[in-house]
Amino acid sequence: MTPSDASGNPRSENPWSDLDRPPLNANALRRALLRPGGLWTSLDLVPRTGSTNTDLVAAGGPEGAVLVAEEQSAGRGRLDRTWSAPPRSGLFFSVRLTPGPGVPAERWGWLPLLAGVATATALSRAAGVDTALKWPNDLLVTVDGEERKTGGILAERSGDAVVVGIGLNVTLRADELPVPQAGSLALAGAEVTDRDPLLRAVLRNLADLYEAWRAAGGDPAACRLQEMYTAGCATLGRTVRAELPGGRELVGEAVAVDGDGRLVLATAEGVRQPVGAGDIVHLRAAGS
């Protein structure tokens, strides 16, 4: 039940009620991230919304818009899964990108993988915690010796733009985990859990990698994106089950990520099968 004031109106939670989860400062973020000629052109911070992706798709507008929410009530992941967490316990934001005519539309599918590389690299540096990628767009950390999902990425086409949403569990505690397979940066032993420098690091890294990718015409090999994704992908070298659209399944060893961003599985029949969409379940650790 939502608490109310004496007049019966909904009372918003005091953002300083949990000192381990201070609110973000929109003005400070704008001063740090919005630069003439830079990718990011606007940054809005809202206390609560259903989904930053939904809001940014509906808003339209120019490239470089960033929308950050302190809390999402209806955050979405792949396959229409929901994503929720306590207020200010994570980073929940979306960005609007317009690759333009210089990048063929068939290469836009690399954008969620690009966002994954940018985010994982930024977190490894800024938070001091190893972050790996699970194809196509999950972020993994190690908690008590087990791989746990701490973040996810969702990209949605919107006219001539792509809205990329990123959700990260930062200070989520063990008793707040939505499922046992979830994790957070704090539970993984991160050296930094202050969301302000983490958000800055991710957005700066994302801008740098995106500009390099766009300058290369979206060629993932020319800008080394394919190489970087492969190096950080925990799915490669493992036996996996691909749960495909239509209820089909495919089991094989994940051996490569091809030039179209698809995961290539080597099946027991000796066939190399690319998978472009579906859910991946890790069945065996690499090298075991």
PDB file of C-alpha atoms in Angstrom:
ATOM      1  CA  MET A   1       0.000   0.000   0.000  1.00  0.00           C
ATOM      2  CA  THR A   2       1.290   3.472  -0.869  1.00  0.00           C
ATOM      3  CA  PRO A   3       1.658   5.714   2.238  1.00  0.00           C
ATOM      4  CA  SER A   4      -0.512   8.855   2.261  1.00  0.00           C
ATOM      5  CA  ASP A   5      -0.279  12.252   3.889  1.00  0.00           C
ATOM      6  CA  ALA A   6      -2.935  13.803   6.171  1.00  0.00           C
ATOM      7  CA  SER A   7      -4.967  14.874   3.144  1.00  0.00           C
ATOM      8  CA  GLY A   8      -5.075  11.374   1.724  1.00  0.00           C
ATOM      9  CA  ASN A   9      -2.686  12.163  -1.133  1.00  0.00           C
ATOM     10  CA  PRO A  10       0.071   9.676  -1.970  1.00  0.00           C
ATOM     11  CA  ARG A  11       3.256  10.540  -0.102  1.00  0.00           C
ATOM     12  CA  SER A  12       6.520   9.991  -1.960  1.00  0.00           C
ATOM     13  CA  GLU A  13       9.280   8.138  -0.185  1.00  0.00           C
ATOM     14  CA  ASN A  14      12.081  10.299   1.175  1.00  0.00           C
ATOM     15  CA  PRO A  15      14.984   9.667  -1.247  1.00  0.00           C
ATOM     16  CA  TRP A  16      17.407   9.994   1.674  1.00  0.00           C
ATOM     17  CA  SER A  17      15.629   7.364   3.779  1.00  0.00           C
ATOM     18  CA  ASP A  18      18.301   4.795   2.864  1.00  0.00           C
ATOM     19  CA  LEU A  19      21.746   6.370   3.169  1.00  0.00           C
ATOM     20  CA  ASP A  20      23.282   3.456   1.285  1.00  0.00           C
ATOM     21  CA  ARG A  21      21.171   4.483  -1.703  1.00  0.00           C
ATOM     22  CA  PRO A  22      21.411   8.252  -2.151  1.00  0.00           C
ATOM     23  CA  PRO A  23      19.529   9.845  -5.061  1.00  0.00           C
ATOM     24  CA  LEU A  24      21.248  10.796  -8.291  1.00  0.00           C
ATOM     25  CA  ASN A  25      21.840  14.463  -9.067  1.00  0.00           C
ATOM     26  CA  ALA A  26      20.569  15.350 -12.528  1.00  0.00           C
ATOM     27  CA  ASN A  27      22.387  18.694 -12.737  1.00  0.00           C
ATOM     28  CA  ALA A  28      25.713  17.126 -11.802  1.00  0.00           C
ATOM     29  CA  LEU A  29      25.212  14.403 -14.393  1.00  0.00           C
ATOM     30  CA  ARG A  30      24.366  16.965 -17.078  1.00  0.00           C
ATOM     31  CA  ARG A  31      27.472  19.008 -16.292  1.00  0.00           C
ATOM     32  CA  ALA A  32      29.612  15.888 -16.534  1.00  0.00           C
ATOM     33  CA  LEU A  33      28.106  14.280 -19.634  1.00  0.00           C
ATOM     34  CA  LEU A  34      26.586  16.924 -21.922  1.00  0.00           C
ATOM     35  CA  ARG A  35      29.273  18.503 -24.067  1.00  0.00           C
ATOM     36  CA  PRO A  36      29.063  20.543 -27.309  1.00  0.00           C
ATOM     37  CA  GLY A  37      29.618  18.136 -30.171  1.00  0.00           C
ATOM     38  CA  GLY A  38      29.265  15.121 -27.893  1.00  0.00           C
ATOM     39  CA  LEU A  39      26.830  12.256 -28.355  1.00  0.00           C
ATOM     40  CA  TRP A  40      24.651  12.973 -25.317  1.00  0.00           C
ATOM     41  CA  THR A  41      22.376  15.939 -25.952  1.00  0.00           C
ATOM     42  CA  SER A  42      19.914  15.777 -23.034  1.00  0.00           C
ATOM     43  CA  LEU A  43      19.588  13.944 -19.732  1.00  0.00           C
ATOM     44  CA  ASP A  44      16.373  13.645 -17.760  1.00  0.00           C
ATOM     45  CA  LEU A  45      16.012  12.011 -14.363  1.00  0.00           C
ATOM     46  CA  VAL A  46      12.631  10.874 -13.051  1.00  0.00           C
ATOM     47  CA  PRO A  47      11.882   9.407  -9.615  1.00  0.00           C
ATOM     48  CA  ARG A  48       9.722   6.597 -10.975  1.00  0.00           C
ATOM     49  CA  THR A  49       8.333   5.342 -14.249  1.00  0.00           C
ATOM     50  CA  GLY A  50       6.983   2.206 -15.818  1.00  0.00           C
ATOM     51  CA  SER A  51       9.765   1.732 -18.356  1.00  0.00           C
ATOM     52  CA  THR A  52      12.420   4.179 -19.539  1.00  0.00           C
ATOM     53  CA  ASN A  53      12.445   2.420 -22.910  1.00  0.00           C
ATOM     54  CA  THR A  54       8.706   2.879 -23.365  1.00  0.00           C
ATOM     55  CA  ASP A  55       8.951   6.536 -22.376  1.00  0.00           C
ATOM     56  CA  LEU A  56      11.866   7.300 -24.685  1.00  0.00           C
ATOM     57  CA  VAL A  57      10.282   5.490 -27.640  1.00  0.00           C
ATOM     58  CA  ALA A  58       7.104   7.541 -27.113  1.00  0.00           C
ATOM     59  CA  ALA A  59       8.998  10.824 -26.718  1.00  0.00           C
ATOM     60  CA  GLY A  60      10.891  10.612 -29.998  1.00  0.00           C
ATOM     61  CA  GLY A  61      13.270  13.480 -30.582  1.00  0.00           C
ATOM     62  CA  PRO A  62      16.917  13.792 -31.612  1.00  0.00           C
ATOM     63  CA  GLU A  63      19.778  11.419 -31.028  1.00  0.00           C
ATOM     64  CA  GLY A  64      21.591  11.489 -27.725  1.00  0.00           C
ATOM     65  CA  ALA A  65      18.644  11.697 -25.324  1.00  0.00           C
ATOM     66  CA  VAL A  66      19.222   9.922 -22.010  1.00  0.00           C
ATOM     67  CA  LEU A  67      16.391   9.043 -19.622  1.00  0.00           C
ATOM     68  CA  VAL A  68      17.238   7.774 -16.130  1.00  0.00           C
ATOM     69  CA  ALA A  69      14.751   6.511 -13.538  1.00  0.00           C
ATOM     70  CA  GLU A  70      15.383   6.000  -9.849  1.00  0.00           C
ATOM     71  CA  GLU A  71      12.795   3.234  -9.956  1.00  0.00           C
ATOM     72  CA  GLN A  72      11.002   1.261 -12.684  1.00  0.00           C
ATOM     73  CA  SER A  73       7.665  -0.358 -11.981  1.00  0.00           C
ATOM     74  CA  ALA A  74       7.361  -2.141 -15.318  1.00  0.00           C
ATOM     75  CA  GLY A  75      10.888  -2.453 -16.642  1.00  0.00           C
ATOM     76  CA  ARG A  76      11.138  -4.916 -19.508  1.00  0.00           C
ATOM     77  CA  GLY A  77      13.771  -7.378 -20.581  1.00  0.00           C
ATOM     78  CA  ARG A  78      14.009  -9.692 -23.547  1.00  0.00           C
ATOM     79  CA  LEU A  79      11.033 -11.965 -24.266  1.00  0.00           C
ATOM     80  CA  ASP A  80       8.792  -9.513 -22.368  1.00  0.00           C
ATOM     81  CA  ARG A  81      10.248 -10.464 -18.998  1.00  0.00           C
ATOM     82  CA  THR A  82       9.802  -7.917 -16.238  1.00  0.00           C
ATOM     83  CA  TRP A  83      12.633  -6.164 -14.431  1.00  0.00           C
ATOM     84  CA  SER A  84      11.998  -4.587 -11.033  1.00  0.00           C
ATOM     85  CA  ALA A  85      14.101  -3.540  -8.042  1.00  0.00           C
ATOM     86  CA  PRO A  86      13.795  -1.278  -4.987  1.00  0.00           C
ATOM     87  CA  PRO A  87      14.163   2.497  -5.542  1.00  0.00           C
ATOM     88  CA  ARG A  88      17.749   3.667  -6.116  1.00  0.00           C
ATOM     89  CA  SER A  89      19.128   0.132  -5.821  1.00  0.00           C
ATOM     90  CA  GLY A  90      20.323   0.098  -9.403  1.00  0.00           C
ATOM     91  CA  LEU A  91      20.791   1.975 -12.642  1.00  0.00           C
ATOM     92  CA  PHE A  92      17.775   2.021 -14.950  1.00  0.00           C
ATOM     93  CA  PHE A  93      18.205   4.143 -18.068  1.00  0.00           C
ATOM     94  CA  SER A  94      17.643   4.319 -21.811  1.00  0.00           C
ATOM     95  CA  VAL A  95      19.389   6.175 -24.624  1.00  0.00           C
ATOM     96  CA  ARG A  96      18.230   7.161 -28.098  1.00  0.00           C
ATOM     97  CA  LEU A  97      20.606   6.427 -30.993  1.00  0.00           C
ATOM     98  CA  THR A  98      20.210   7.155 -34.701  1.00  0.00           C
ATOM     99  CA  PRO A  99      22.973   5.355 -36.618  1.00  0.00           C
ATOM    100  CA  GLY A 100      21.947   7.142 -39.801  1.00  0.00           C
ATOM    101  CA  PRO A 101      22.374   6.174 -43.458  1.00  0.00           C
ATOM    102  CA  GLY A 102      26.094   5.516 -42.950  1.00  0.00           C
ATOM    103  CA  VAL A 103      25.318   2.297 -41.094  1.00  0.00           C
ATOM    104  CA  PRO A 104      23.315  -0.357 -42.987  1.00  0.00           C
ATOM    105  CA  ALA A 105      20.167  -1.387 -41.127  1.00  0.00           C
ATOM    106  CA  GLU A 106      21.294  -5.015 -41.054  1.00  0.00           C
ATOM    107  CA  ARG A 107      24.152  -3.966 -38.763  1.00  0.00           C
ATOM    108  CA  TRP A 108      21.917  -2.230 -36.231  1.00  0.00           C
ATOM    109  CA  GLY A 109      21.504  -5.579 -34.528  1.00  0.00           C
ATOM    110  CA  TRP A 110      24.977  -5.058 -33.088  1.00  0.00           C
ATOM    111  CA  LEU A 111      23.753  -2.202 -30.871  1.00  0.00           C
ATOM    112  CA  PRO A 112      22.659  -4.323 -27.865  1.00  0.00           C
ATOM    113  CA  LEU A 113      25.947  -6.245 -28.065  1.00  0.00           C
ATOM    114  CA  LEU A 114      27.828  -2.948 -28.303  1.00  0.00           C
ATOM    115  CA  ALA A 115      25.992  -1.677 -25.226  1.00  0.00           C
ATOM    116  CA  GLY A 116      26.927  -4.894 -23.422  1.00  0.00           C
ATOM    117  CA  VAL A 117      30.623  -4.479 -24.190  1.00  0.00           C
ATOM    118  CA  ALA A 118      30.557  -0.814 -23.171  1.00  0.00           C
ATOM    119  CA  THR A 119      28.751  -1.554 -19.910  1.00  0.00           C
ATOM    120  CA  ALA A 120      30.835  -4.580 -18.915  1.00  0.00           C
ATOM    121  CA  THR A 121      34.090  -2.755 -19.616  1.00  0.00           C
ATOM    122  CA  ALA A 122      32.998   0.335 -17.705  1.00  0.00           C
ATOM    123  CA  LEU A 123      31.876  -1.677 -14.674  1.00  0.00           C
ATOM    124  CA  SER A 124      35.064  -3.712 -14.587  1.00  0.00           C
ATOM    125  CA  ARG A 125      37.070  -0.493 -14.469  1.00  0.00           C
ATOM    126  CA  ALA A 126      34.841   1.764 -12.377  1.00  0.00           C
ATOM    127  CA  ALA A 127      33.403  -0.768  -9.928  1.00  0.00           C
ATOM    128  CA  GLY A 128      36.404  -3.051  -9.705  1.00  0.00           C
ATOM    129  CA  VAL A 129      34.354  -6.182 -10.357  1.00  0.00           C
ATOM    130  CA  ASP A 130      34.755  -8.642 -13.210  1.00  0.00           C
ATOM    131  CA  THR A 131      31.726  -8.445 -15.469  1.00  0.00           C
ATOM    132  CA  ALA A 132      31.105 -10.957 -18.265  1.00  0.00           C
ATOM    133  CA  LEU A 133      28.616 -11.109 -21.122  1.00  0.00           C
ATOM    134  CA  LYS A 134      26.063 -13.830 -21.705  1.00  0.00           C
ATOM    135  CA  TRP A 135      24.885 -13.812 -25.312  1.00  0.00           C
ATOM    136  CA  PRO A 136      23.078 -11.828 -26.425  1.00  0.00           C
ATOM    137  CA  ASN A 137      22.646  -9.146 -23.777  1.00  0.00           C
ATOM    138  CA  ASP A 138      22.961 -10.249 -20.156  1.00  0.00           C
ATOM    139  CA  LEU A 139      25.643  -9.013 -17.757  1.00  0.00           C
ATOM    140  CA  LEU A 140      27.072 -11.569 -15.350  1.00  0.00           C
ATOM    141  CA  VAL A 141      29.033 -11.272 -12.108  1.00  0.00           C
ATOM    142  CA  THR A 142      30.289 -13.937  -9.717  1.00  0.00           C
ATOM    143  CA  VAL A 143      28.593 -14.215  -6.323  1.00  0.00           C
ATOM    144  CA  ASP A 144      29.705 -16.955  -3.917  1.00  0.00           C
ATOM    145  CA  GLY A 145      31.434 -18.766  -6.760  1.00  0.00           C
ATOM    146  CA  GLU A 146      28.369 -18.773  -9.006  1.00  0.00           C
ATOM    147  CA  GLU A 147      27.548 -16.756 -12.100  1.00  0.00           C
ATOM    148  CA  ARG A 148      24.640 -14.437 -11.468  1.00  0.00           C
ATOM    149  CA  LYS A 149      22.820 -12.023 -13.745  1.00  0.00           C
ATOM    150  CA  THR A 150      23.282  -8.451 -12.573  1.00  0.00           C
ATOM    151  CA  GLY A 151      22.079  -6.605 -15.636  1.00  0.00           C
ATOM    152  CA  GLY A 152      20.361  -6.756 -18.968  1.00  0.00           C
ATOM    153  CA  ILE A 153      19.986  -4.780 -22.166  1.00  0.00           C
ATOM    154  CA  LEU A 154      16.958  -4.261 -24.400  1.00  0.00           C
ATOM    155  CA  ALA A 155      17.118  -2.541 -27.792  1.00  0.00           C
ATOM    156  CA  GLU A 156      13.967  -1.438 -29.622  1.00  0.00           C
ATOM    157  CA  ARG A 157      13.655   0.005 -33.119  1.00  0.00           C
ATOM    158  CA  SER A 158      11.734   3.285 -33.225  1.00  0.00           C
ATOM    159  CA  GLY A 159      11.539   4.710 -36.733  1.00  0.00           C
ATOM    160  CA  ASP A 160      15.019   5.841 -37.738  1.00  0.00           C
ATOM    161  CA  ALA A 161      16.283   5.363 -34.183  1.00  0.00           C
ATOM    162  CA  VAL A 162      17.106   2.583 -31.763  1.00  0.00           C
ATOM    163  CA  VAL A 163      16.302   3.004 -28.080  1.00  0.00           C
ATOM    164  CA  VAL A 164      18.694   1.001 -25.925  1.00  0.00           C
ATOM    165  CA  GLY A 165      17.705   0.326 -22.320  1.00  0.00           C
ATOM    166  CA  ILE A 166      20.127  -0.839 -19.650  1.00  0.00           C
ATOM    167  CA  GLY A 167      19.196  -2.155 -16.217  1.00  0.00           C
ATOM    168  CA  LEU A 168      21.804  -2.926 -13.553  1.00  0.00           C
ATOM    169  CA  ASN A 169      21.490  -4.235 -10.015  1.00  0.00           C
ATOM    170  CA  VAL A 170      23.975  -2.200  -7.997  1.00  0.00           C
ATOM    171  CA  THR A 171      23.227  -2.414  -4.258  1.00  0.00           C
ATOM    172  CA  LEU A 172      20.553  -5.106  -4.285  1.00  0.00           C
ATOM    173  CA  ARG A 173      20.865  -7.201  -1.108  1.00  0.00           C
ATOM    174  CA  ALA A 174      20.506 -10.973  -0.904  1.00  0.00           C
ATOM    175  CA  ASP A 175      17.000 -10.789   0.577  1.00  0.00           C
ATOM    176  CA  GLU A 176      15.906  -8.433  -2.224  1.00  0.00           C
ATOM    177  CA  LEU A 177      16.886 -10.650  -5.150  1.00  0.00           C
ATOM    178  CA  PRO A 178      13.869 -11.364  -7.403  1.00  0.00           C
ATOM    179  CA  VAL A 179      15.168 -14.858  -8.236  1.00  0.00           C
ATOM    180  CA  PRO A 180      18.061 -16.951  -6.879  1.00  0.00           C
ATOM    181  CA  GLN A 181      19.939 -16.602 -10.171  1.00  0.00           C
ATOM    182  CA  ALA A 182      20.127 -12.805  -9.821  1.00  0.00           C
ATOM    183  CA  GLY A 183      23.032 -10.868  -8.373  1.00  0.00           C
ATOM    184  CA  SER A 184      24.295  -7.339  -7.869  1.00  0.00           C
ATOM    185  CA  LEU A 185      27.550  -5.459  -7.963  1.00  0.00           C
ATOM    186  CA  ALA A 186      27.517  -5.182  -4.167  1.00  0.00           C
ATOM    187  CA  LEU A 187      27.051  -8.924  -3.693  1.00  0.00           C
ATOM    188  CA  ALA A 188      29.901  -9.509  -6.147  1.00  0.00           C
ATOM    189  CA  GLY A 189      32.228  -7.451  -3.936  1.00  0.00           C
ATOM    190  CA  ALA A 190      32.358  -4.278  -6.024  1.00  0.00           C
ATOM    191  CA  GLU A 191      34.810  -1.665  -4.768  1.00  0.00           C
ATOM    192  CA  VAL A 192      32.467   1.138  -5.862  1.00  0.00           C
ATOM    193  CA  THR A 193      28.663   1.100  -5.611  1.00  0.00           C
ATOM    194  CA  ASP A 194      28.080   4.848  -5.922  1.00  0.00           C
ATOM    195  CA  ARG A 195      25.730   4.995  -8.892  1.00  0.00           C
ATOM    196  CA  ASP A 196      26.863   8.445 -10.046  1.00  0.00           C
ATOM    197  CA  PRO A 197      30.400   7.508 -11.179  1.00  0.00           C
ATOM    198  CA  LEU A 198      29.144   4.170 -12.483  1.00  0.00           C
ATOM    199  CA  LEU A 199      26.523   5.824 -14.699  1.00  0.00           C
ATOM    200  CA  ARG A 200      29.061   8.353 -15.958  1.00  0.00           C
ATOM    201  CA  ALA A 201      31.527   5.579 -16.797  1.00  0.00           C
ATOM    202  CA  VAL A 202      28.950   3.522 -18.682  1.00  0.00           C
ATOM    203  CA  LEU A 203      27.631   6.465 -20.716  1.00  0.00           C
ATOM    204  CA  ARG A 204      31.109   7.709 -21.610  1.00  0.00           C
ATOM    205  CA  ASN A 205      32.217   4.234 -22.652  1.00  0.00           C
ATOM    206  CA  LEU A 206      29.021   3.717 -24.621  1.00  0.00           C
ATOM    207  CA  ALA A 207      29.514   7.007 -26.474  1.00  0.00           C
ATOM    208  CA  ASP A 208      33.124   6.193 -27.376  1.00  0.00           C
ATOM    209  CA  LEU A 209      32.357   2.703 -28.660  1.00  0.00           C
ATOM    210  CA  TYR A 210      29.240   3.807 -30.536  1.00  0.00           C
ATOM    211  CA  GLU A 211      31.087   6.627 -32.315  1.00  0.00           C
ATOM    212  CA  ALA A 212      33.857   4.226 -33.357  1.00  0.00           C
ATOM    213  CA  TRP A 213      31.295   1.697 -34.611  1.00  0.00           C
ATOM    214  CA  ARG A 214      29.394   4.335 -36.555  1.00  0.00           C
ATOM    215  CA  ALA A 215      32.606   5.748 -38.064  1.00  0.00           C
ATOM    216  CA  ALA A 216      33.377   2.223 -39.301  1.00  0.00           C
ATOM    217  CA  GLY A 217      29.994   2.038 -41.024  1.00  0.00           C
ATOM    218  CA  GLY A 218      28.806  -0.438 -38.413  1.00  0.00           C
ATOM    219  CA  ASP A 219      31.477  -2.975 -39.385  1.00  0.00           C
ATOM    220  CA  PRO A 220      32.048  -4.905 -36.123  1.00  0.00           C
ATOM    221  CA  ALA A 221      35.416  -6.238 -37.249  1.00  0.00           C
ATOM    222  CA  ALA A 222      36.836  -2.906 -38.409  1.00  0.00           C
ATOM    223  CA  CYS A 223      36.087  -1.186 -35.091  1.00  0.00           C
ATOM    224  CA  ARG A 224      37.112  -4.294 -33.078  1.00  0.00           C
ATOM    225  CA  LEU A 225      33.639  -4.615 -31.565  1.00  0.00           C
ATOM    226  CA  GLN A 226      33.353  -8.256 -32.626  1.00  0.00           C
ATOM    227  CA  GLU A 227      36.759  -8.984 -31.094  1.00  0.00           C
ATOM    228  CA  MET A 228      35.869  -7.229 -27.837  1.00  0.00           C
ATOM    229  CA  TYR A 229      32.530  -8.974 -27.544  1.00  0.00           C
ATOM    230  CA  THR A 230      34.108 -12.372 -28.168  1.00  0.00           C
ATOM    231  CA  ALA A 231      36.799 -11.716 -25.558  1.00  0.00           C
ATOM    232  CA  GLY A 232      34.233 -10.867 -22.881  1.00  0.00           C
ATOM    233  CA  CYS A 233      31.556 -13.432 -23.737  1.00  0.00           C
ATOM    234  CA  ALA A 234      31.136 -16.121 -21.069  1.00  0.00           C
ATOM    235  CA  THR A 235      28.879 -18.137 -23.383  1.00  0.00           C
ATOM    236  CA  LEU A 236      31.642 -19.121 -25.801  1.00  0.00           C
ATOM    237  CA  GLY A 237      33.287 -22.473 -25.197  1.00  0.00           C
ATOM    238  CA  ARG A 238      30.297 -23.841 -23.307  1.00  0.00           C
ATOM    239  CA  THR A 239      27.642 -26.370 -24.100  1.00  0.00           C
ATOM    240  CA  VAL A 240      24.375 -24.452 -24.260  1.00  0.00           C
ATOM    241  CA  ARG A 241      20.724 -24.972 -25.032  1.00  0.00           C
ATOM    242  CA  ALA A 242      19.166 -22.433 -27.366  1.00  0.00           C
ATOM    243  CA  GLU A 243      15.439 -22.083 -26.760  1.00  0.00           C
ATOM    244  CA  LEU A 244      14.246 -20.818 -30.131  1.00  0.00           C
ATOM    245  CA  PRO A 245      11.067 -19.104 -31.295  1.00  0.00           C
ATOM    246  CA  GLY A 246       8.247 -21.552 -31.912  1.00  0.00           C
ATOM    247  CA  GLY A 247       9.203 -23.817 -29.034  1.00  0.00           C
ATOM    248  CA  ARG A 248      12.190 -25.391 -30.798  1.00  0.00           C
ATOM    249  CA  GLU A 249      15.450 -26.181 -29.004  1.00  0.00           C
ATOM    250  CA  LEU A 250      19.030 -26.615 -30.177  1.00  0.00           C
ATOM    251  CA  VAL A 251      21.913 -27.960 -28.089  1.00  0.00           C
ATOM    252  CA  GLY A 252      25.544 -27.489 -29.002  1.00  0.00           C
ATOM    253  CA  GLU A 253      28.846 -25.897 -28.117  1.00  0.00           C
ATOM    254  CA  ALA A 254      28.953 -22.114 -28.542  1.00  0.00           C
ATOM    255  CA  VAL A 255      31.987 -21.654 -30.763  1.00  0.00           C
ATOM    256  CA  ALA A 256      31.758 -18.144 -32.217  1.00  0.00           C
ATOM    257  CA  VAL A 257      29.876 -14.885 -32.614  1.00  0.00           C
ATOM    258  CA  ASP A 258      29.654 -14.206 -36.350  1.00  0.00           C
ATOM    259  CA  GLY A 259      29.754 -10.954 -38.270  1.00  0.00           C
ATOM    260  CA  ASP A 260      25.998 -10.520 -37.882  1.00  0.00           C
ATOM    261  CA  GLY A 261      26.184 -10.861 -34.093  1.00  0.00           C
ATOM    262  CA  ARG A 262      24.675 -14.350 -34.137  1.00  0.00           C
ATOM    263  CA  LEU A 263      25.837 -17.084 -31.777  1.00  0.00           C
ATOM    264  CA  VAL A 264      27.242 -20.056 -33.695  1.00  0.00           C
ATOM    265  CA  LEU A 265      26.600 -23.493 -32.183  1.00  0.00           C
ATOM    266  CA  ALA A 266      28.478 -26.657 -33.140  1.00  0.00           C
ATOM    267  CA  THR A 267      25.985 -29.506 -32.786  1.00  0.00           C
ATOM    268  CA  ALA A 268      26.643 -33.179 -32.104  1.00  0.00           C
ATOM    269  CA  GLU A 269      25.840 -33.843 -35.769  1.00  0.00           C
ATOM    270  CA  GLY A 270      28.829 -31.746 -36.831  1.00  0.00           C
ATOM    271  CA  VAL A 271      26.728 -28.831 -38.065  1.00  0.00           C
ATOM    272  CA  ARG A 272      27.559 -25.207 -37.306  1.00  0.00           C
ATOM    273  CA  GLN A 273      24.241 -23.478 -36.727  1.00  0.00           C
ATOM    274  CA  PRO A 274      23.961 -19.694 -36.232  1.00  0.00           C
ATOM    275  CA  VAL A 275      21.343 -18.527 -33.742  1.00  0.00           C
ATOM    276  CA  GLY A 276      20.037 -15.009 -34.174  1.00  0.00           C
ATOM    277  CA  ALA A 277      17.231 -14.977 -31.624  1.00  0.00           C
ATOM    278  CA  GLY A 278      16.285 -17.032 -28.616  1.00  0.00           C
ATOM    279  CA  ASP A 279      17.093 -17.715 -25.001  1.00  0.00           C
ATOM    280  CA  ILE A 280      20.440 -19.317 -24.137  1.00  0.00           C
ATOM    281  CA  VAL A 281      20.889 -21.650 -21.167  1.00  0.00           C
ATOM    282  CA  HIS A 282      24.453 -22.452 -20.077  1.00  0.00           C
ATOM    283  CA  LEU A 283      24.657 -26.222 -19.553  1.00  0.00           C
ATOM    284  CA  ARG A 284      28.380 -26.652 -18.979  1.00  0.00           C
ATOM    285  CA  ALA A 285      31.162 -24.313 -17.925  1.00  0.00           C
ATOM    286  CA  ALA A 286      33.879 -23.537 -20.452  1.00  0.00           C
ATOM    287  CA  GLY A 287      36.747 -26.000 -20.264  1.00  0.00           C
ATOM    288  CA  SER A 288      34.910 -28.521 -18.037  1.00  0.00           C
TER     289      SER A 288
END
